[in-house]
Tab-separated table of C-alpha atoms and ligand atoms in Angstrom:
chain	number	residue	atom	x	y	z
I	1	MET	CA	122.528	193.765	6.704
I	2	ILE	CA	119.516	192.744	4.703
I	3	VAL	CA	117.595	195.419	2.856
I	4	ILE	CA	114.045	194.337	2.090
I	5	LEU	CA	112.330	196.276	-0.672
I	6	LYS	CA	108.719	197.395	-0.687
I	7	GLN	CA	106.343	195.628	-3.048
I	8	GLY	CA	106.041	197.479	-6.326
I	9	HIS	CA	109.654	198.654	-6.342
I	10	VAL	CA	111.409	199.113	-9.688
I	11	ASP	CA	114.832	197.958	-10.860
I	12	THR	CA	116.357	201.407	-10.424
I	13	ASP	CA	115.528	201.157	-6.688
I	14	ILE	CA	117.750	198.086	-6.478
I	15	ASP	CA	120.446	199.928	-8.453
I	16	LYS	CA	120.295	202.782	-5.956
I	17	ILE	CA	120.848	200.397	-3.027
I	18	LEU	CA	123.676	198.641	-4.850
I	19	GLY	CA	125.290	201.991	-5.572
I	20	ILE	CA	125.249	203.062	-1.916
I	21	ALA	CA	126.540	199.668	-0.796
I	22	ASN	CA	129.329	199.826	-3.364
I	23	GLU	CA	130.370	203.263	-2.271
I	24	LEU	CA	130.621	202.026	1.301
I	25	GLY	CA	132.835	199.172	0.120
I	26	PHE	CA	130.356	196.313	0.555
I	27	LYS	CA	129.723	193.327	-1.657
I	28	THR	CA	126.060	192.646	-2.415
I	29	HIS	CA	123.729	189.814	-3.245
I	30	VAL	CA	120.341	190.476	-4.815
I	31	SER	CA	117.532	188.019	-4.310
I	32	ARG	CA	114.367	188.593	-6.352
I	33	GLY	CA	111.585	186.517	-4.886
I	34	THR	CA	107.971	186.122	-5.930
I	35	GLU	CA	106.768	187.756	-2.732
I	36	ARG	CA	109.592	190.136	-1.944
I	37	SER	CA	113.026	191.144	-3.126
I	38	LEU	CA	115.987	191.869	-0.965
I	39	VAL	CA	119.587	192.998	-1.176
I	40	GLY	CA	122.109	191.336	1.093
I	41	ILE	CA	124.879	193.715	2.164
I	42	ILE	CA	128.045	191.689	2.683
I	43	GLY	CA	130.966	192.778	4.829
I	44	ASP	CA	131.566	194.228	8.285
I	45	ASP	CA	128.553	196.503	8.685
I	46	SER	CA	128.967	197.094	12.398
I	47	TYR	CA	129.838	200.782	11.879
I	48	VAL	CA	127.100	201.522	9.359
I	49	SER	CA	123.680	202.689	10.470
I	50	LYS	CA	120.596	200.925	9.180
I	51	ASP	CA	119.247	204.377	8.291
I	52	VAL	CA	121.565	204.610	5.320
I	53	PHE	CA	119.154	202.247	3.581
I	54	ALA	CA	116.055	202.511	5.788
I	55	SER	CA	115.632	206.165	4.840
I	56	LEU	CA	115.060	205.277	1.169
I	57	ASP	CA	111.418	205.337	0.023
I	58	CYS	CA	111.654	201.957	-1.685
I	59	VAL	CA	112.816	200.154	1.470
I	60	GLU	CA	110.399	198.224	3.661
I	61	GLU	CA	112.789	197.079	6.355
I	62	VAL	CA	116.501	196.733	7.126
I	63	ILE	CA	117.677	193.845	9.276
I	64	LYS	CA	121.116	193.722	10.871
I	65	VAL	CA	122.433	190.164	10.857
I	66	LEU	CA	124.211	189.474	14.100
I	67	LYS	CA	125.242	185.897	13.339
I	68	PRO	CA	128.792	185.352	12.065
I	69	TYR	CA	127.404	183.788	8.909
I	70	LYS	CA	125.117	185.496	6.458
I	71	LEU	CA	125.160	184.093	2.936
I	72	VAL	CA	124.264	180.594	4.085
I	73	THR	CA	121.064	181.847	5.722
I	74	LYS	CA	117.525	181.960	4.450
I	75	TYR	CA	117.472	185.664	5.314
I	76	PHE	CA	119.997	186.356	2.574
I	77	HIS	CA	118.731	183.713	0.194
I	78	PRO	CA	115.086	182.891	0.886
I	79	GLU	CA	114.826	180.259	-1.882
I	80	LYS	CA	116.105	176.768	-1.191
I	81	THR	CA	119.290	176.023	-3.117
I	82	VAL	CA	118.831	173.321	-5.712
I	83	ILE	CA	121.975	172.153	-7.471
I	84	ASP	CA	121.280	171.234	-11.061
I	85	PHE	CA	123.351	168.626	-12.919
I	86	GLY	CA	121.225	168.672	-16.096
I	87	ASN	CA	119.028	165.908	-17.516
I	88	GLY	CA	116.623	166.196	-14.605
I	89	ILE	CA	119.301	165.341	-12.047
I	90	ASN	CA	119.557	167.683	-9.109
I	91	ILE	CA	120.217	167.879	-5.406
I	92	GLY	CA	117.909	169.697	-3.040
I	93	GLU	CA	114.544	168.730	-4.478
I	94	LYS	CA	113.969	165.071	-3.660
I	95	PHE	CA	115.809	162.836	-1.199
I	96	GLU	CA	118.985	161.654	-2.951
I	97	ILE	CA	121.403	158.863	-2.156
I	98	ILE	CA	125.118	159.126	-2.859
I	99	ALA	CA	126.768	155.717	-2.493
I	100	GLY	CA	130.067	154.024	-3.154
I	101	PRO	CA	133.157	152.658	-1.488
I	102	CYS	CA	135.222	154.488	1.082
I	103	ALA	CA	138.192	154.204	-1.279
I	104	VAL	CA	138.594	153.448	-4.964
I	105	GLU	CA	140.625	150.220	-4.949
I	106	SER	CA	140.735	149.151	-8.602
I	107	LEU	CA	138.864	149.706	-11.865
I	108	SER	CA	137.068	146.379	-11.507
I	109	GLN	CA	135.932	147.208	-7.964
I	110	ILE	CA	134.533	150.596	-8.960
I	111	ASP	CA	133.019	149.155	-12.133
I	112	GLU	CA	131.167	146.490	-10.137
I	113	ILE	CA	129.815	149.148	-7.778
I	114	GLY	CA	128.895	151.498	-10.635
I	115	ALA	CA	126.992	148.719	-12.433
I	116	PHE	CA	125.122	147.854	-9.244
I	117	LEU	CA	124.182	151.483	-8.505
I	118	LYS	CA	122.983	152.012	-12.068
I	119	GLU	CA	120.849	148.877	-11.878
I	120	LYS	CA	119.273	150.206	-8.669
I	121	GLY	CA	118.423	153.529	-10.301
I	122	MET	CA	121.053	155.537	-8.420
I	123	LYS	CA	122.486	158.753	-9.851
I	124	PHE	CA	125.504	159.497	-7.676
I	125	LEU	CA	128.720	157.552	-7.053
I	126	ARG	CA	131.196	158.358	-4.296
I	127	GLY	CA	134.748	157.057	-3.932
I	128	GLY	CA	137.873	158.348	-2.254
I	129	ALA	CA	141.003	158.609	-4.402
I	130	PHE	CA	142.964	160.777	-1.972
I	131	LYS	CA	142.321	159.412	1.512
I	132	PRO	CA	142.958	161.497	4.621
I	133	ARG	CA	144.017	158.651	6.908
I	134	THR	CA	144.782	159.151	10.567
I	135	SER	CA	147.731	156.785	10.309
I	136	PRO	CA	150.494	157.402	7.751
I	137	TYR	CA	150.766	153.607	7.406
I	138	SER	CA	147.151	153.169	6.250
I	139	PHE	CA	146.194	153.026	2.549
I	140	GLN	CA	146.398	156.589	1.236
I	141	GLY	CA	144.336	156.079	-1.920
I	142	LEU	CA	145.143	155.574	-5.605
I	143	GLY	CA	145.437	159.311	-6.239
I	144	LYS	CA	144.895	160.488	-9.813
I	145	GLU	CA	144.517	156.902	-11.019
I	146	GLY	CA	141.522	156.601	-8.667
I	147	LEU	CA	139.946	159.705	-10.173
I	148	GLU	CA	140.457	158.235	-13.640
I	149	TYR	CA	138.659	155.017	-12.643
I	150	LEU	CA	135.812	157.077	-11.215
I	151	LYS	CA	135.467	159.076	-14.422
I	152	ILE	CA	135.520	155.989	-16.630
I	153	THR	CA	132.839	154.388	-14.453
I	154	ALA	CA	130.735	157.530	-14.240
I	155	GLU	CA	130.719	157.855	-18.025
I	156	LYS	CA	129.948	154.174	-18.557
I	157	TYR	CA	126.960	154.148	-16.176
I	158	ASP	CA	125.924	157.777	-16.445
I	159	LEU	CA	126.535	158.595	-12.794
I	160	LYS	CA	127.651	161.827	-11.126
I	161	VAL	CA	130.867	161.430	-9.164
I	162	VAL	CA	131.814	162.751	-5.728
I	163	SER	CA	135.381	162.526	-4.454
I	164	GLU	CA	137.358	164.137	-1.653
I	165	ILE	CA	140.039	166.748	-2.253
I	166	LEU	CA	142.873	167.251	0.217
I	167	VAL	CA	144.893	170.186	-1.116
I	168	ASN	CA	144.410	173.407	-3.088
I	169	GLU	CA	146.908	172.337	-5.756
I	170	ASP	CA	144.564	169.538	-6.879
I	171	ILE	CA	141.545	171.739	-7.643
I	172	ALA	CA	142.158	171.917	-11.409
I	173	MET	CA	142.512	168.126	-11.551
I	174	PHE	CA	139.290	167.623	-9.593
I	175	GLU	CA	137.467	170.041	-11.900
I	176	GLU	CA	138.421	167.765	-14.761
I	177	TYR	CA	137.501	164.441	-13.167
I	178	VAL	CA	134.585	164.861	-10.745
I	179	ASP	CA	131.121	166.395	-10.663
I	180	ILE	CA	131.129	167.252	-6.957
I	181	ILE	CA	134.222	168.072	-4.890
I	182	GLN	CA	134.079	166.745	-1.334
I	183	VAL	CA	135.770	168.505	1.566
I	184	GLY	CA	136.192	166.001	4.375
I	185	SER	CA	135.710	166.413	8.077
I	186	ARG	CA	139.437	166.853	8.668
I	187	ASN	CA	139.661	169.722	6.188
I	188	ALA	CA	136.406	171.404	7.163
I	189	GLN	CA	138.293	174.347	8.634
I	190	ASN	CA	141.063	174.526	6.065
I	191	PHE	CA	140.043	178.066	5.213
I	192	LYS	CA	142.499	178.472	2.334
I	193	LEU	CA	141.059	175.382	0.674
I	194	LEU	CA	137.501	176.606	1.281
I	195	GLN	CA	138.335	180.003	-0.220
I	196	SER	CA	139.964	178.412	-3.260
I	197	LEU	CA	136.873	176.273	-3.802
I	198	GLY	CA	134.926	179.512	-3.936
I	199	ASN	CA	136.656	180.192	-7.241
I	200	THR	CA	135.345	177.094	-8.978
I	201	ASP	CA	131.765	176.547	-9.995
I	202	LYS	CA	131.875	172.817	-9.231
I	203	PRO	CA	129.470	171.933	-6.453
I	204	VAL	CA	131.208	171.398	-3.123
I	205	PHE	CA	130.119	168.704	-0.669
I	206	LEU	CA	131.243	170.064	2.688
I	207	LYS	CA	131.383	167.703	5.647
I	208	ARG	CA	131.059	168.949	9.190
I	209	GLY	CA	134.341	168.958	11.070
I	210	TYR	CA	134.098	166.287	13.728
I	211	MET	CA	134.894	168.858	16.441
I	212	ASN	CA	132.839	171.679	14.985
I	213	THR	CA	129.677	173.278	16.284
I	214	VAL	CA	126.831	173.973	13.885
I	215	GLN	CA	127.893	177.629	13.886
I	216	GLU	CA	131.476	176.772	12.920
I	217	PHE	CA	130.186	174.382	10.251
I	218	LEU	CA	128.034	177.116	8.716
I	219	GLN	CA	130.956	179.535	8.848
I	220	SER	CA	132.994	177.070	6.793
I	221	ALA	CA	130.243	177.035	4.178
I	222	GLU	CA	130.181	180.835	4.374
I	223	TYR	CA	133.859	180.881	3.326
I	224	ILE	CA	133.066	179.032	0.099
I	225	ILE	CA	130.048	181.159	-0.800
I	226	ASN	CA	131.746	184.405	0.177
I	227	SER	CA	134.520	183.516	-2.280
I	228	GLY	CA	131.972	183.129	-5.069
I	229	ASN	CA	130.639	179.570	-5.196
I	230	TRP	CA	127.002	179.180	-4.146
I	231	ASN	CA	126.857	175.495	-5.103
I	232	VAL	CA	127.455	174.119	-1.649
I	233	MET	CA	125.980	171.008	-0.011
I	234	LEU	CA	126.401	170.365	3.670
I	235	CYS	CA	126.882	166.983	5.316
I	236	GLU	CA	126.408	166.029	8.951
I	237	ARG	CA	128.693	163.035	9.536
I	238	GLY	CA	128.792	162.690	13.298
I	239	ILE	CA	130.828	164.511	15.905
I	240	ARG	CA	133.238	163.373	18.571
I	241	THR	CA	131.635	162.921	21.980
I	242	PHE	CA	132.313	160.812	25.085
I	243	GLU	CA	130.107	158.059	23.618
I	244	ASN	CA	132.179	155.227	22.197
I	245	SER	CA	129.644	152.629	21.149
I	246	THR	CA	129.615	154.328	17.745
I	247	ARG	CA	132.552	155.780	15.812
I	248	ASN	CA	131.087	159.275	16.126
I	249	THR	CA	127.791	160.575	17.479
I	250	LEU	CA	125.377	161.435	14.703
I	251	ASP	CA	124.066	164.868	15.633
I	252	ILE	CA	120.581	164.327	14.279
I	253	SER	CA	119.380	167.577	15.875
I	254	ALA	CA	121.749	169.411	13.554
I	255	VAL	CA	119.452	168.435	10.674
I	256	PRO	CA	116.333	170.422	11.659
I	257	VAL	CA	118.535	173.155	13.149
I	258	ILE	CA	120.519	173.674	9.934
I	259	LYS	CA	117.478	173.236	7.719
I	260	GLY	CA	115.833	175.981	9.738
I	261	ILE	CA	118.734	178.373	9.266
I	262	SER	CA	120.095	177.608	5.824
I	263	HIS	CA	118.921	177.380	2.228
I	264	LEU	CA	121.694	174.871	1.406
I	265	PRO	CA	120.961	171.180	0.807
I	266	LEU	CA	121.917	169.087	3.815
I	267	PHE	CA	123.042	165.468	3.691
I	268	VAL	CA	123.699	162.942	6.428
I	269	ASP	CA	126.552	160.438	6.321
I	270	PRO	CA	125.394	157.577	8.539
I	271	SER	CA	128.459	155.436	7.713
I	272	HIS	CA	131.166	157.592	9.291
I	273	ALA	CA	128.813	158.424	12.156
I	274	ALA	CA	127.993	154.799	12.999
I	275	GLY	CA	131.215	153.025	12.149
I	276	LYS	CA	129.246	149.750	12.077
I	277	ARG	CA	127.176	148.666	9.104
I	278	GLU	CA	124.279	147.268	11.169
I	279	LEU	CA	123.571	150.765	12.483
I	280	VAL	CA	123.638	152.507	9.113
I	281	PRO	CA	120.021	151.801	8.009
I	282	ALA	CA	118.506	153.113	11.265
I	283	LEU	CA	120.537	156.334	11.039
I	284	SER	CA	119.541	156.737	7.386
I	285	TYR	CA	115.850	156.464	8.257
I	286	ALA	CA	116.373	159.004	11.024
I	287	ALA	CA	117.957	161.326	8.434
I	288	VAL	CA	114.867	161.104	6.237
I	289	ALA	CA	112.558	161.727	9.177
I	290	ALA	CA	114.622	164.687	10.394
I	291	GLY	CA	114.335	166.404	7.009
I	292	ALA	CA	117.707	165.785	5.338
I	293	ASP	CA	118.022	166.200	1.561
I	294	GLY	CA	119.899	162.967	1.189
I	295	ILE	CA	122.480	160.572	2.540
I	296	MET	CA	126.005	159.670	1.583
I	297	VAL	CA	126.641	156.029	2.372
I	298	GLU	CA	129.538	153.595	1.981
I	299	ILE	CA	128.958	150.307	0.183
I	300	HIS	CA	131.318	147.553	-0.930
I	301	PRO	CA	130.839	144.292	-2.864
I	302	ASP	CA	132.916	142.469	-0.251
I	303	PRO	CA	133.221	144.693	2.852
I	304	GLU	CA	135.456	142.234	4.707
I	305	LYS	CA	138.094	142.752	2.008
I	306	ALA	CA	137.735	146.553	1.780
I	307	VAL	CA	141.008	148.441	2.164
I	308	SER	CA	139.315	151.059	4.316
I	309	ASP	CA	136.150	151.381	6.396
I	310	GLY	CA	134.943	147.856	5.596
I	311	ARG	CA	133.304	147.555	9.011
I	312	GLN	CA	130.887	150.373	8.222
I	313	SER	CA	130.348	149.548	4.543
I	314	LEU	CA	127.007	148.064	3.562
I	315	THR	CA	126.812	144.924	1.452
I	316	PHE	CA	124.838	145.256	-1.787
I	317	ASP	CA	121.940	143.324	-0.218
I	318	MET	CA	121.802	145.583	2.806
I	319	PHE	CA	121.914	148.656	0.595
I	320	GLU	CA	119.119	147.406	-1.624
I	321	ASN	CA	116.909	146.646	1.342
I	322	MET	CA	117.678	150.017	2.916
I	323	VAL	CA	116.798	151.906	-0.280
I	324	GLU	CA	113.370	150.220	-0.359
I	325	ASN	CA	112.714	151.263	3.245
I	326	ILE	CA	113.931	154.804	2.598
I	327	LYS	CA	111.245	155.153	-0.086
I	328	MET	CA	108.653	154.258	2.534
I	329	PHE	CA	109.979	156.787	5.046
I	330	GLU	CA	110.227	159.391	2.331
I	331	SER	CA	106.616	159.029	1.284
I	332	ALA	CA	105.575	159.246	4.938
I	333	ARG	CA	107.626	162.439	5.252
I	334	ASN	CA	106.130	163.915	2.122
I	335	SER	CA	102.634	163.434	3.490
I	336	LYS	CA	103.524	166.352	5.851
I	337	PRO	CA	101.984	165.875	9.269
I	338	VAL	CA	99.581	168.633	10.283
I	339	GLY	CA	101.204	171.238	12.510
I	340	LYS	CA	104.769	170.457	11.393
I	341	GLU	CA	106.855	173.329	12.624
I	342	GLU	CA	110.112	174.596	11.261
I	343	TYR	CA	112.878	175.751	13.561
I	344	LYS	CA	113.725	179.398	12.991
I	345	SER	CA	116.895	180.952	14.287
I	346	GLU	CA	117.250	184.587	15.267
I	347	VAL	CA	118.941	186.802	12.727
G	1	PEP	C1	134.882	160.017	3.529
G	1	PEP	O1	133.730	160.355	3.238
G	1	PEP	O2	135.547	159.257	2.826
G	1	PEP	C2	135.508	160.524	4.771
G	1	PEP	C3	136.809	160.440	4.969
G	1	PEP	O3	134.621	161.050	5.609
G	1	PEP	P1	134.849	162.118	6.793
G	1	PEP	O4	135.605	163.251	6.205
G	1	PEP	O5	133.445	162.471	7.177
G	1	PEP	O6	135.599	161.396	7.878
G	2	MN	MN1	135.340	156.114	4.817
């Protein structure tokens, strides 16, 4: 339920609502906006009448949320989520690019990539240290050593690091080594992991499960927020369909759909969607046009020699060229065409 307060309400009105909600055993989330304030009532409210709150003088309206996700929606949190990393670096304001290799292979490899990204004005470095490979015989990642190389490189070039976690037991280690914890497509419905990540305040980069609907994807994000961590970024990375000319099918419609529903920043990963580097720039431009907050893309100094996902990794030259074009698409997007409409979901 969402309790919207009348204009001119006072703080004690909010306290009154929180008190009633508490007594009924609900958790709450208060959002004080410039135009209106609201209290999100969190929990199973199916047996509670709206009148409990609607009868209060300070209340303008009470909305029952019928969707199975609440905290991820703009109804509960009308302001866009911007994740702040300090020193003017954030996610959710301008289009951001997170780039790096599929897997950390050695310190010299990650150093070369870090130096290149810094030179190109990038702020975020990705790299897998724990790799969730479909085959047990494929390279599984350097593990903690990989995280150490990422941290050394991030400090040297002043970059923020994103890396994928596989198991709950590694959370403390990730808190020490990375700036953003990635949950991959294969773990997108590992609810215990999602809940545990709710207990850290590190931003979480949540990829869409490759067999998940938008609703299921948002429910996964709901798990993290409901456990206490609001610093969540979403990432559309392609879903499995009958189409086999690409590795996955980039669900570009998910971008305006999710942006219409949720306040969370939404990224697109064109690399794991396409599976082929030649297709990555076109999908990245589509991501900008569709309204994404950024892309996560795989690059490698010598993709043919990459230990994983070389086929979809961009060369440095391709990346550089793509970044220039993205700037063009971004400025076109910012010029806001007249009549641009935003998708709005029902509550
Ligand atoms: C990755 O980003 O390294 C990765 C494994 O991606 P996904 O989980 O989307 O397959
Ligand atoms: Mn990869």
